Structure formats: structure tokens, C-alpha cells
PDB file of C-alpha atoms in Angstrom:
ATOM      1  CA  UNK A 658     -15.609  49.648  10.729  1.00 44.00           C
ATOM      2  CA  UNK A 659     -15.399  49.272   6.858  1.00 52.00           C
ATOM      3  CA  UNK A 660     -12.443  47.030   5.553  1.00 50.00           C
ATOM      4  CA  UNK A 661      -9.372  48.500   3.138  1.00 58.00           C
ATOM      5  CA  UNK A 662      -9.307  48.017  -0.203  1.00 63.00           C
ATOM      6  CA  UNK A 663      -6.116  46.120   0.143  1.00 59.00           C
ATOM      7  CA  UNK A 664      -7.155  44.123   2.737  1.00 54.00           C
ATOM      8  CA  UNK A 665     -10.145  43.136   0.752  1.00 53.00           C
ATOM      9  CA  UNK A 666      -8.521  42.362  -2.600  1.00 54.00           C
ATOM     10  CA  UNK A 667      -5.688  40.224  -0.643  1.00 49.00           C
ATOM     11  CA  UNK A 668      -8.471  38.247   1.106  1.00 45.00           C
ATOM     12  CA  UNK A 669     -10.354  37.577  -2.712  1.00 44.00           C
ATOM     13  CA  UNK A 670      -6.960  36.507  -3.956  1.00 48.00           C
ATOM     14  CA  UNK A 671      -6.321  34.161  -0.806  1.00 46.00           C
ATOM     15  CA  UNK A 672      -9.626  32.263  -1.719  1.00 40.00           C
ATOM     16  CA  UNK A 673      -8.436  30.333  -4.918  1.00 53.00           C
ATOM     17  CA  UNK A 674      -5.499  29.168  -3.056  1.00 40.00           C
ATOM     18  CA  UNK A 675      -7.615  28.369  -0.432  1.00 40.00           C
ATOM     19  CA  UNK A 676     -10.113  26.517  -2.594  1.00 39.00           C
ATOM     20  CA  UNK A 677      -7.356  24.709  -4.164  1.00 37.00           C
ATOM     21  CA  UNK A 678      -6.035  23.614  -0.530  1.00 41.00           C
ATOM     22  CA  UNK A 679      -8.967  22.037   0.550  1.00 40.00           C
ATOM     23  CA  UNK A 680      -9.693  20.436  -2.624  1.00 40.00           C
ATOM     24  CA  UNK A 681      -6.165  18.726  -2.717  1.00 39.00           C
ATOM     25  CA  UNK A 682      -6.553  17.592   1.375  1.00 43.00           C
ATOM     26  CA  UNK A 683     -10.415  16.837   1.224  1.00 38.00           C
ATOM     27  CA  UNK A 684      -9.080  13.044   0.848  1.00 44.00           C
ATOM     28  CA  UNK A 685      -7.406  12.570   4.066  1.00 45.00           C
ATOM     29  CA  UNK A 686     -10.884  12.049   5.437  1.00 40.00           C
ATOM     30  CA  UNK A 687     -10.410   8.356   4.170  1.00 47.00           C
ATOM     31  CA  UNK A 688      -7.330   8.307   6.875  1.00 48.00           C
ATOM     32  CA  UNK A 689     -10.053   7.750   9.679  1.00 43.00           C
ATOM     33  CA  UNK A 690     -10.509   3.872   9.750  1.00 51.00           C
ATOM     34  CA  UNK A 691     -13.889   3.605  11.011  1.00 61.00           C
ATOM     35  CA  UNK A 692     -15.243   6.162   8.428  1.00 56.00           C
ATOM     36  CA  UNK A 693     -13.497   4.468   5.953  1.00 52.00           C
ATOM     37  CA  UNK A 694     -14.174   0.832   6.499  1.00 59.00           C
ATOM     38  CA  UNK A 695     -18.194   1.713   6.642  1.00 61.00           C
ATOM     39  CA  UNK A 696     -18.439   4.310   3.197  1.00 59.00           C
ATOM     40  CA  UNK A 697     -15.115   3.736   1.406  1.00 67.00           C
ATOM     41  CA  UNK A 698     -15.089  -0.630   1.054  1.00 73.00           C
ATOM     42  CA  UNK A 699     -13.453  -0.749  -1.889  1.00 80.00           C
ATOM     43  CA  UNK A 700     -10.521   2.022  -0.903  1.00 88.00           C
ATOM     44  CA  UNK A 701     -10.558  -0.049   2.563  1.00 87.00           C
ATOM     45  CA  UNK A 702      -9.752  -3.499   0.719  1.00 91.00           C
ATOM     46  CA  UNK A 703     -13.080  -5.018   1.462  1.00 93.00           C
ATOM     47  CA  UNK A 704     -13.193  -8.324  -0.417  1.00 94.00           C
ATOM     48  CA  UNK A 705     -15.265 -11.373   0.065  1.00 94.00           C
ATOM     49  CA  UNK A 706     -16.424 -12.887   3.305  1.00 94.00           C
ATOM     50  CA  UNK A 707     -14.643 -16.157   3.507  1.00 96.00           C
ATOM     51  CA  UNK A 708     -11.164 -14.202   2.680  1.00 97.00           C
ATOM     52  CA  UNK A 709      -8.608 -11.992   4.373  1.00 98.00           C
ATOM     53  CA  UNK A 710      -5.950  -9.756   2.197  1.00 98.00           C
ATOM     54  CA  UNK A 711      -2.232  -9.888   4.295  1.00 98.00           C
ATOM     55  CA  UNK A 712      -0.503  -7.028   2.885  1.00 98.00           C
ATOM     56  CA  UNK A 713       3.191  -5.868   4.092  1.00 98.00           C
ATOM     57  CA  UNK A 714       4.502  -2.529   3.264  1.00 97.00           C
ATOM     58  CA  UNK A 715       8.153  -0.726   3.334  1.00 96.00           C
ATOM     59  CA  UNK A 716       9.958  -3.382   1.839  1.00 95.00           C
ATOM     60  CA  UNK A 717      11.715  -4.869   0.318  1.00 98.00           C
ATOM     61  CA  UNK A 718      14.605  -4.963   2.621  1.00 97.00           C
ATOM     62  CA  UNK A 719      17.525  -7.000   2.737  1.00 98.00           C
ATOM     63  CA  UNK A 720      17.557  -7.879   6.545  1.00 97.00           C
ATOM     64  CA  UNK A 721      14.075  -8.331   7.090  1.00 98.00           C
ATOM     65  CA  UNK A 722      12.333  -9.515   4.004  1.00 98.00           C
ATOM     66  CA  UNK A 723      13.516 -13.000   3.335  1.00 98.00           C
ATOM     67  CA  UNK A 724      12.677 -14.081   6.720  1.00 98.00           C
ATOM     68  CA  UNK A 725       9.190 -13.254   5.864  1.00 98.00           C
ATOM     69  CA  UNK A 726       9.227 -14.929   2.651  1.00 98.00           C
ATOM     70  CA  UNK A 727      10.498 -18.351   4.075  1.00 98.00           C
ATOM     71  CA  UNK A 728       7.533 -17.717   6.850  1.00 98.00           C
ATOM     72  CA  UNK A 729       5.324 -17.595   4.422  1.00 98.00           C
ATOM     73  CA  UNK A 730       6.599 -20.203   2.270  1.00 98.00           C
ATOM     74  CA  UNK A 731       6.467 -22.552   5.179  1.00 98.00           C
ATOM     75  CA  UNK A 732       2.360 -22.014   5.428  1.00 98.00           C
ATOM     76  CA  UNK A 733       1.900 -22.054   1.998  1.00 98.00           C
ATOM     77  CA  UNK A 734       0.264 -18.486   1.895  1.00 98.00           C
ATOM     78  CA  UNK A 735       0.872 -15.637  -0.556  1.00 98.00           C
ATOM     79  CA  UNK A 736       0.538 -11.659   0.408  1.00 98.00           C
ATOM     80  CA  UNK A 737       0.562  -8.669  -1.599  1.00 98.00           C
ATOM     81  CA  UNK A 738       4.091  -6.487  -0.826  1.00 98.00           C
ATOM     82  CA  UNK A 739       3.333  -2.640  -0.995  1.00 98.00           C
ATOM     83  CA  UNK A 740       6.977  -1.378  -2.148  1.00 98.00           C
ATOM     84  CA  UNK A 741       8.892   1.205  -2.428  1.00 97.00           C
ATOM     85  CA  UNK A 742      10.850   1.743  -5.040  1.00 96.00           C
ATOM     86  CA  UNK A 743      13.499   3.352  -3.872  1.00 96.00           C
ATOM     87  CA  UNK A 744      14.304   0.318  -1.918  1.00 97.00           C
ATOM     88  CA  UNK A 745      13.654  -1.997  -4.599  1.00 97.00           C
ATOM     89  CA  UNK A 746      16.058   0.258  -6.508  1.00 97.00           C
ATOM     90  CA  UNK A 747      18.279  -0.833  -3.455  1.00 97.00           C
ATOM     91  CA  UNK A 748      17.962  -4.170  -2.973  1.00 97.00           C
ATOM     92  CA  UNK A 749      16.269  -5.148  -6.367  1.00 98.00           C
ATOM     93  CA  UNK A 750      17.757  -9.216  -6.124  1.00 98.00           C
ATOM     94  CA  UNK A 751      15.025  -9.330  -3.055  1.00 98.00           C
ATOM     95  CA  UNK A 752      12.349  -7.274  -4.961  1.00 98.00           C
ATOM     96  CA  UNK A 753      12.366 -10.498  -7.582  1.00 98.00           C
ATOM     97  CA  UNK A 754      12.325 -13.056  -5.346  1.00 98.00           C
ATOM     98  CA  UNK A 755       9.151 -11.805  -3.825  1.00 98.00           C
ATOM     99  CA  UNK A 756       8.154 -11.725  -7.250  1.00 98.00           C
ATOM    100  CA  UNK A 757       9.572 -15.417  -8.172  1.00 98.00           C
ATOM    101  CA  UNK A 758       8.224 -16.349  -4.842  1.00 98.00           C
ATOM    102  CA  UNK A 759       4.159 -15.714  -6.116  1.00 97.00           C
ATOM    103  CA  UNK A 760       3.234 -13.304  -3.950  1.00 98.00           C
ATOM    104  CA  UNK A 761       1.472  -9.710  -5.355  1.00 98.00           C
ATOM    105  CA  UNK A 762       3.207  -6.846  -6.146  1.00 98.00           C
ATOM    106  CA  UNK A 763       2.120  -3.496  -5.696  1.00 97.00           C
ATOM    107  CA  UNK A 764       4.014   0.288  -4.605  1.00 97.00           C
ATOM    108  CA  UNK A 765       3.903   2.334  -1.998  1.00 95.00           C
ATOM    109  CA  UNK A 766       5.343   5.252  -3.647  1.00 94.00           C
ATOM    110  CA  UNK A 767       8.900   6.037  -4.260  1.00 94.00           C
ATOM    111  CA  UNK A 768       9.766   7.550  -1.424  1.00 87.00           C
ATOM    112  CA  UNK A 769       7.739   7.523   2.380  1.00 83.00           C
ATOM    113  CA  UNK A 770       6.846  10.920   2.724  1.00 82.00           C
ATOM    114  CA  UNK A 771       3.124  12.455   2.592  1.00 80.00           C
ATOM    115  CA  UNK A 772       1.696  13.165  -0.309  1.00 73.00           C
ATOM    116  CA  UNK A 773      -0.216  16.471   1.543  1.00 72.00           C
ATOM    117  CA  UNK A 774       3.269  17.994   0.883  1.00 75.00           C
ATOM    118  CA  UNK A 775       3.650  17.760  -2.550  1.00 75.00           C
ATOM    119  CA  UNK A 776       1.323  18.847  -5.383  1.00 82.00           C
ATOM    120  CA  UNK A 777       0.011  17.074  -8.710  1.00 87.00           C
ATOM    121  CA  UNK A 778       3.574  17.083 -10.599  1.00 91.00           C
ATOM    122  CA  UNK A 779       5.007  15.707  -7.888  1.00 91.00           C
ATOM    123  CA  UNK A 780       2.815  13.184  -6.797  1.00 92.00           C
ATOM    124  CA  UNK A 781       2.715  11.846 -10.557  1.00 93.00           C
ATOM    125  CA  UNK A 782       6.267  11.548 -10.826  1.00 94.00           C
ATOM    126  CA  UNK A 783       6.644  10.106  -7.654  1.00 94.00           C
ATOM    127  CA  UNK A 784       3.848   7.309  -8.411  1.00 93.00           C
ATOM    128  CA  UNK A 785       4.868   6.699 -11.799  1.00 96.00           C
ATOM    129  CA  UNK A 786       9.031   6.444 -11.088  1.00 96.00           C
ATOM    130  CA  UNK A 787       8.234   3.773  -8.427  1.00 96.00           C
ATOM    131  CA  UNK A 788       5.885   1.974 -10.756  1.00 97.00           C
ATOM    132  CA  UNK A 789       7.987   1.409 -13.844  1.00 97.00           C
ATOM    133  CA  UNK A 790      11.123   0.911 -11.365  1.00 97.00           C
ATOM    134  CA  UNK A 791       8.974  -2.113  -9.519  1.00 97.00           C
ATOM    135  CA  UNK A 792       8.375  -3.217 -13.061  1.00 97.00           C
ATOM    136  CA  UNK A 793      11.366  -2.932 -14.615  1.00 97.00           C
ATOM    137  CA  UNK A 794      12.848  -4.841 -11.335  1.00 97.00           C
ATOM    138  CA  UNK A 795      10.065  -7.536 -10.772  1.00 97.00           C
ATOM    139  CA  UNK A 796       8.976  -8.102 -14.618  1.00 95.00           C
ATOM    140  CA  UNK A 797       5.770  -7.173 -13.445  1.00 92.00           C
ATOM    141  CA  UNK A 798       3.664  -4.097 -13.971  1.00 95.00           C
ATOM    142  CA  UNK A 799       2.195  -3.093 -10.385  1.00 96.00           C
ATOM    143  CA  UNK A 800      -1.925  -2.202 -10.490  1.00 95.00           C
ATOM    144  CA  UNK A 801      -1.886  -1.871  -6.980  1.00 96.00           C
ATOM    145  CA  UNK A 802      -0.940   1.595  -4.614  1.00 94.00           C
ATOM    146  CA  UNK A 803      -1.044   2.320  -1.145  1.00 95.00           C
ATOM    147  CA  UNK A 804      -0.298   6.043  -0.156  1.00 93.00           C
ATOM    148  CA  UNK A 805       2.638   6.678   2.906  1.00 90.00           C
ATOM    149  CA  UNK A 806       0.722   6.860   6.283  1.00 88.00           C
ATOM    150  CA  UNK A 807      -2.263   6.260   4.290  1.00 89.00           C
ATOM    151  CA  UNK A 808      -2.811   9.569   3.906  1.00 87.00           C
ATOM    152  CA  UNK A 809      -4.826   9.826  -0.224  1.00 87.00           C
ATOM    153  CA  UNK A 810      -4.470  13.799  -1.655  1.00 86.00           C
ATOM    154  CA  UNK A 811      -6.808  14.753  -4.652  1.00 87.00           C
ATOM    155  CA  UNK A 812      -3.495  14.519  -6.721  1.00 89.00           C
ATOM    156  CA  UNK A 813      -2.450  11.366  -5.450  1.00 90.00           C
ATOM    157  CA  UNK A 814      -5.986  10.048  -6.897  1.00 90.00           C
ATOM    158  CA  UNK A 815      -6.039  11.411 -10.103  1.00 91.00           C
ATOM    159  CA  UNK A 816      -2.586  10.658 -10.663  1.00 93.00           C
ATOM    160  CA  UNK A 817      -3.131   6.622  -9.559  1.00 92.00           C
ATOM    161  CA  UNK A 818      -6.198   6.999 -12.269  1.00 92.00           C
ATOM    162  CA  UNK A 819      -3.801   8.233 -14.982  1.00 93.00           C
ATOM    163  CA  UNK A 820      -1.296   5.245 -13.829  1.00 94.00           C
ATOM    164  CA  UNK A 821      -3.571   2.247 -13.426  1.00 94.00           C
ATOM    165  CA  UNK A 822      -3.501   1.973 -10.185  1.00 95.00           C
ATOM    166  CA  UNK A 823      -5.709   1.370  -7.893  1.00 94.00           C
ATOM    167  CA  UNK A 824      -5.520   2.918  -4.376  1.00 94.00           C
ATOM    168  CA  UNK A 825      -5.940   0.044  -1.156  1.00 95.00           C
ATOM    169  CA  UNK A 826      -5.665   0.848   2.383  1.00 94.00           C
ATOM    170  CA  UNK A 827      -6.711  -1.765   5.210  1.00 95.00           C
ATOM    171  CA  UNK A 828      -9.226  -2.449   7.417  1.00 95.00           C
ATOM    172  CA  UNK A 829      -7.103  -3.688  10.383  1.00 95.00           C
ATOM    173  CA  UNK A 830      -3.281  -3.206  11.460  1.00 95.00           C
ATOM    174  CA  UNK A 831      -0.995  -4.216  13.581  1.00 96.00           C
ATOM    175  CA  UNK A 832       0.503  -1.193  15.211  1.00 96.00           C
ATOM    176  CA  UNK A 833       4.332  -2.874  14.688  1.00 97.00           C
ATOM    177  CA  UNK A 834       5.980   0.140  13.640  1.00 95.00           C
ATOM    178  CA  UNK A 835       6.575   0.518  17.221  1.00 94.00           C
ATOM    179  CA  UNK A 836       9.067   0.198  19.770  1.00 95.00           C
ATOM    180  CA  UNK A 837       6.870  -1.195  22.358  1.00 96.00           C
ATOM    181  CA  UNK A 838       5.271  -3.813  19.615  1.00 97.00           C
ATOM    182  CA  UNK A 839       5.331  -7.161  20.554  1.00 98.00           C
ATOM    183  CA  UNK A 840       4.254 -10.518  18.529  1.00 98.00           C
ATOM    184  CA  UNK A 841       1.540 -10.796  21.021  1.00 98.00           C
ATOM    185  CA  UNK A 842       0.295  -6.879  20.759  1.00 98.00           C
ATOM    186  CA  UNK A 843       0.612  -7.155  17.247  1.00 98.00           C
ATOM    187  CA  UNK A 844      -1.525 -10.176  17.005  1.00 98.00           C
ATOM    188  CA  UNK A 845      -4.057  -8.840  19.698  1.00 98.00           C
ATOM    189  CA  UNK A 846      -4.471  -5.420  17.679  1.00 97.00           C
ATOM    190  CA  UNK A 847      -5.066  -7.573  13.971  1.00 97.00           C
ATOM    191  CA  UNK A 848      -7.406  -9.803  15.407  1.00 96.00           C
ATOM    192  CA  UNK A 849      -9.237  -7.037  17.223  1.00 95.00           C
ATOM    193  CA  UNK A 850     -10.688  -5.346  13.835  1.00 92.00           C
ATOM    194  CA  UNK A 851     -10.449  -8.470  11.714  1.00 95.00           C
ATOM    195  CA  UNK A 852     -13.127 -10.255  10.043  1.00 94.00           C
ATOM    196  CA  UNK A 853     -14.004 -11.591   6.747  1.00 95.00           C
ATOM    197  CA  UNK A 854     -13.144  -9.824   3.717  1.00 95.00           C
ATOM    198  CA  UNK A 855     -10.703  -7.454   5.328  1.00 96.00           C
ATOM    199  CA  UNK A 856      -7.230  -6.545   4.765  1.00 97.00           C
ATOM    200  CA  UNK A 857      -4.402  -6.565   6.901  1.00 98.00           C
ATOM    201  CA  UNK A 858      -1.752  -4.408   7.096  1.00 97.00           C
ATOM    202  CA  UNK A 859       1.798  -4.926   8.655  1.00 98.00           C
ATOM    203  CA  UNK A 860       5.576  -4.139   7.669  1.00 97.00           C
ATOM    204  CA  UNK A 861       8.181  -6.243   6.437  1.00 97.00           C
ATOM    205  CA  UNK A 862      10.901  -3.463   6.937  1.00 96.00           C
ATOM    206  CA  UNK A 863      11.801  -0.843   9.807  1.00 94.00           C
ATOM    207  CA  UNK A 864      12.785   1.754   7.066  1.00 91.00           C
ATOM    208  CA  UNK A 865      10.380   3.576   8.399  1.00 90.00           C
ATOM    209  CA  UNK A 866       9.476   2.181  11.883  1.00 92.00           C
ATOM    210  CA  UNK A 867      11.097   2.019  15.225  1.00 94.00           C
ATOM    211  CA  UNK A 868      14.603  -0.330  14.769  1.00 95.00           C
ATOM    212  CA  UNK A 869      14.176  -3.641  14.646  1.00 96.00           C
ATOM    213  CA  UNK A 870      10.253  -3.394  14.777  1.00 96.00           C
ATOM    214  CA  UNK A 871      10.206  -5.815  12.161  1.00 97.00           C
ATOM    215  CA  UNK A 872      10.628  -8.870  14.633  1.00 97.00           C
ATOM    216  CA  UNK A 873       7.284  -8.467  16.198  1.00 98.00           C
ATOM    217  CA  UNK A 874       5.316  -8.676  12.633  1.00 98.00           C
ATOM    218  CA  UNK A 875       7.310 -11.751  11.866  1.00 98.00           C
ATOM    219  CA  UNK A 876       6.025 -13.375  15.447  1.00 98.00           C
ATOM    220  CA  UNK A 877       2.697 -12.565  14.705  1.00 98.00           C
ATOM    221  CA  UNK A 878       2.014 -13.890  11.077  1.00 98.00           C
ATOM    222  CA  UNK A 879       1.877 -17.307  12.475  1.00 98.00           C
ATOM    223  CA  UNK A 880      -0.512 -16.580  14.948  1.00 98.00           C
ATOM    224  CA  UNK A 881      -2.529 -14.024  12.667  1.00 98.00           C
ATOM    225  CA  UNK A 882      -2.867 -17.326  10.221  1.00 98.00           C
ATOM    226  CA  UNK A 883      -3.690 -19.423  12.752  1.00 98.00           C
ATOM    227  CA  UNK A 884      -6.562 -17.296  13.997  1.00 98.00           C
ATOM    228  CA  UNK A 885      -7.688 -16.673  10.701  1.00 97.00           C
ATOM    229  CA  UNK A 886      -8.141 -20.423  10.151  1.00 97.00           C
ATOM    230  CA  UNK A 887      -9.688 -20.711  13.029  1.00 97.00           C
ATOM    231  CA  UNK A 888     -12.547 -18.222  11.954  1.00 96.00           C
ATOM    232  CA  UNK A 889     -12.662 -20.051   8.503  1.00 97.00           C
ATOM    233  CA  UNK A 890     -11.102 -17.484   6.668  1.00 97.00           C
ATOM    234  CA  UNK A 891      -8.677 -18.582   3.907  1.00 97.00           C
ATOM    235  CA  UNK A 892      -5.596 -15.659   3.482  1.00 98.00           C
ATOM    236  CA  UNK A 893      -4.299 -14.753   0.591  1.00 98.00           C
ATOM    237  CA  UNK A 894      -3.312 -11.614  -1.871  1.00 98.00           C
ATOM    238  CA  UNK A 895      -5.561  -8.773  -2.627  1.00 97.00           C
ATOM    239  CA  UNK A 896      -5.723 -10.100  -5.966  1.00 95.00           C
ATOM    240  CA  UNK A 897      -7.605 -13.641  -4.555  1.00 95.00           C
ATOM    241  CA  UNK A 898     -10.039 -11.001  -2.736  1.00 94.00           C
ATOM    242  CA  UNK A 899     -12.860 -11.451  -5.034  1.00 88.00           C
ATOM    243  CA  UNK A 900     -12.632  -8.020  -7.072  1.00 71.00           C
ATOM    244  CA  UNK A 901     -13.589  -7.407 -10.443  1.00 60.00           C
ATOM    245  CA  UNK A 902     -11.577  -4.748 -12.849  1.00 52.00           C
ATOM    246  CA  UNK A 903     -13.792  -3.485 -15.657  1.00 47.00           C
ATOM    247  CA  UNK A 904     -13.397  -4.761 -18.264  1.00 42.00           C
ATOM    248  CA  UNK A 905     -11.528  -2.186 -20.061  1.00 40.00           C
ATOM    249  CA  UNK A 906      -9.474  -1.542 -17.913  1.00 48.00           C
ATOM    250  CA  UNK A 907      -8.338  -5.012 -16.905  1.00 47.00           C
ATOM    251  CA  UNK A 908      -7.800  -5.079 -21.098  1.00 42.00           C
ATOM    252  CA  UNK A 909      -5.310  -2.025 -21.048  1.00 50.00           C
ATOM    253  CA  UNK A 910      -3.431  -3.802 -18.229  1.00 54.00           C
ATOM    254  CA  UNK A 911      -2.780  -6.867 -19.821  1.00 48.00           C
ATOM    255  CA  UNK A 912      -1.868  -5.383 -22.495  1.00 50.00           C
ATOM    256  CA  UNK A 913       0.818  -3.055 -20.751  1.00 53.00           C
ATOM    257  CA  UNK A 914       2.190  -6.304 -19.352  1.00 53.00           C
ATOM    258  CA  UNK A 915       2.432  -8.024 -22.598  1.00 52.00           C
ATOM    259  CA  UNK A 916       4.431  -5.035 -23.879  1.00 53.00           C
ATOM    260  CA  UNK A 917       6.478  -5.220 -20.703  1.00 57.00           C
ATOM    261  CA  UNK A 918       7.132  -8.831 -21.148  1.00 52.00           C
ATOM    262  CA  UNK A 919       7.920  -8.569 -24.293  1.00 53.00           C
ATOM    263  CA  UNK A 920      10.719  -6.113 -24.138  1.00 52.00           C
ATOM    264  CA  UNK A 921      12.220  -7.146 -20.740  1.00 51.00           C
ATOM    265  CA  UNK A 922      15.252 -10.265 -20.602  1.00 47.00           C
ATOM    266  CA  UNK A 923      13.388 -13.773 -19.487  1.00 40.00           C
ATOM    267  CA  UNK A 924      15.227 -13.592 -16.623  1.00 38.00           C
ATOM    268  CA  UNK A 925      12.707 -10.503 -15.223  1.00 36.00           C
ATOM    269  CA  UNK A 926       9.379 -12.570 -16.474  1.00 30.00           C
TER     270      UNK A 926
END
């Protein structure tokens, strides 16, 4: 049976769109951990043997995130805090002291929502609202992004190029977005993937997660650390992970934070 004209010409004009689709998605193959942690290192947050990255995302947040920071404070450890900035446009007094407090500051977009759904335009504006907001909030420009669900689109790479910033997922999690999350499943899901040079990732905020899943991170940092110095592994930011920024680029970034700097109050520096 020989195929209509129209039926032919509508399939030829469904293949750009089609081309385009899988082009845009062809990313989310990073989503699958294993695949990722063995060919992607760098997109994983592999960093060097003796050190592990803690990384919290979804914050900052009012309730939750201060209990964190004194945590943290306590053990004399500093993390890198993936936020959003449409809760650091919320609460932006806790967005600086995360800031004030040393740790790293990075974005997780402006809003948690997938970035399969929305196309180049979208995802730029997105990426770069959240950035200067974080900046404009913390006095420091962010170099650091890590996409909602984890989930990288072809846009949401180019666009991070054309921002500085460099795209990190993790190597191990904790699974506390949960309801059924406990410090003790938390802890026993980390320490299951962990090992030197990876990065962990948990929440400091149920803005996203089931209520109240926040508690069950917080009971498992301390035992996260303590297994970690157990195994010899000193914890830290992503920035203390042993990664090198060519040169260029790590130019162009100080000098956007020298313009920053320079044309924020000193309170923000």
C-alpha cells in the first residue's frame, strides 16, 4: 500500500521537531548514577581520593537551615549549598549567613521544576535570574549549578556554559526527601556508594520533599562525618575537591567577582 502525499510531507515535517527533541533530552542519560559515576567524573563531582564533597540542596530555608549551619559549625566542616533562588529571594538574611558562615555557594535553579519542560530561553533565564539573585544576596557570584532532580537538558548545558557555571551532580545520596527516611536509612544509603573523592548529596529544606524530611538529614550528618573519618576521608566543599578551572576561565570569574564586589554595599562582601 503506497503512503499519501499528506501523510508523507507531515511525517518529513515531524522529523526536525523530532531531531530537535532528542537533541534537547539526549542529556538525561547522565540521570543514571552508575553510568554517570563511571564516564561522566567530572559532571558526577569526582574529586580527589582522600576527600568527600557534602553538598545540600533546596535551601535556604528559614526552619531548617540554621540548624544545619550550627551542626556544621560544631564539627568544624564546610559544604557547598545548591540554592534556589527563589528561596533565597525569600529568606535572603539566611542565604548570607551561609555565606558569612564559609561554606560554598552555588544554585540550583530558580525554581524546582525540570528543565525537560522548558526550552533554551527558558532555561537561560531561569539559570541566570537565580545566579545574579544568589549574588546580589550572598555578595558572591555562584560558579557552581546543579539541575532539579538532576535531570541536565542540552539547553540547560549550553546555557550553564554561557553563565559560568559549571554543572555537579553526586555520586551518592541519601534518599531523605522521603517520608519513610530516617537518620539511620539516610546514613546507611550515603555510606553505601561512598568512597573517596565523591560527593554527597542531601537537603537542607523540605520545599520540595516529604514534610519535615529535613530531620533525618540533620541526624545523619554526624554520623556521615564520623564514618567518613573513619575511612580517612577529610569533608569539605566542592571547591576543596581538588579541581582545576582553566585558566581563562578561572580569570573571567575573578574578574566578575571583583566587579561584583566592587559595586555591592560591604555589608554583602
Amino acid at each position: 500500500m503506497r503512503t499519501s502525499r499528506p501523510l508523507r510531507t507531515a511525517a518529513l515535517a515531524a522529523l526536525p521537531a523530532a531531531a530537535l527533541a532528542a537533541v534537547h533530552c539526549a542529556p538525561v542519560v547522565s540521570t543514571f548514577g552508575p553510568l554517570r559515576n563511571r564516564t561522566m567524573p567530572r559532571l558526577s563531582g569526582r574529586g580527589r581520593a582522600d576527600h568527600v564533597a557534602l553538598t545540600f540542596d533546596d535551601g535556604p530555608d528559614p526552619l531548617s537551615t540554621p540548624f544545619f549551619l550550627r551542626l556544621l559549625d560544631r564539627r568544624g566542616v564546610r559544604a557547598t549549598f545548591f540554592l534556589l533562588g527563589s528561596e533565597a529571594h525569600r529568606s535572603p538574611g539566611v542565604a548570607r549567613e551561609i555565606a558569612a558562615a564559609g561554606h560554598e555557594i552555588a544554585v540550583h535553579g530558580w525554581r524546582h521544576r525540570p528543565l525537560l519542560l522548558r526550552g533554551p530561553r527558558a532555561t537561560y533565564d531561569d539559570f541566570a535570574r537565580a545566579r545574579d539573585t544568589v549574588a546580589d544576596i550572598t555578595g558572591t557570584l555562584p560558579t557552581l549549578f546543579r539541575p532539579p532532580y538532576g535531570i541536565m537538558s542540552t539547553a540547560a548545558h549550553v546555557s550553564a556554559r554561557r553563565l559560568g557555571l559549571t554543572p555537579v551532580l553526586w555520586t551518592c545520596w541519601g534518599e531523605d526527601w522521603t517520608a519513610r527516611a530516617t537518620p539511620e536509612s539516610v546514613h546507611r544509603t550515603v555510606t553505601a556508594d561512598l568512597d573517596g573523592g565523591g560527593t554527597i548529596l542531601l537537603h537542607d529544606s523540605d520545599c520540595t520533599s516529604a514534610p519535615g524530611a529535613w530531620r533525618s538529614a540533620l541526624g545523619a550528618v554526624p554520623r556521615i562525618l564520623d564514618t567518613c573519618a573513619e575511612r580517612g576521608y577529610e569533608v569539605g566543599p566542592i571547591r576543596d575537591h581538588g579541581w582545576q578551572l582553566p585558566a581563562t576561565r578561572r580569570q573571567e570569574r575573578t574578574a566578575a567577582n571583583d566587579r561584583l564586589h566592587s559595586s555591592r554595599p560591604s555589608t554583602l562582601v
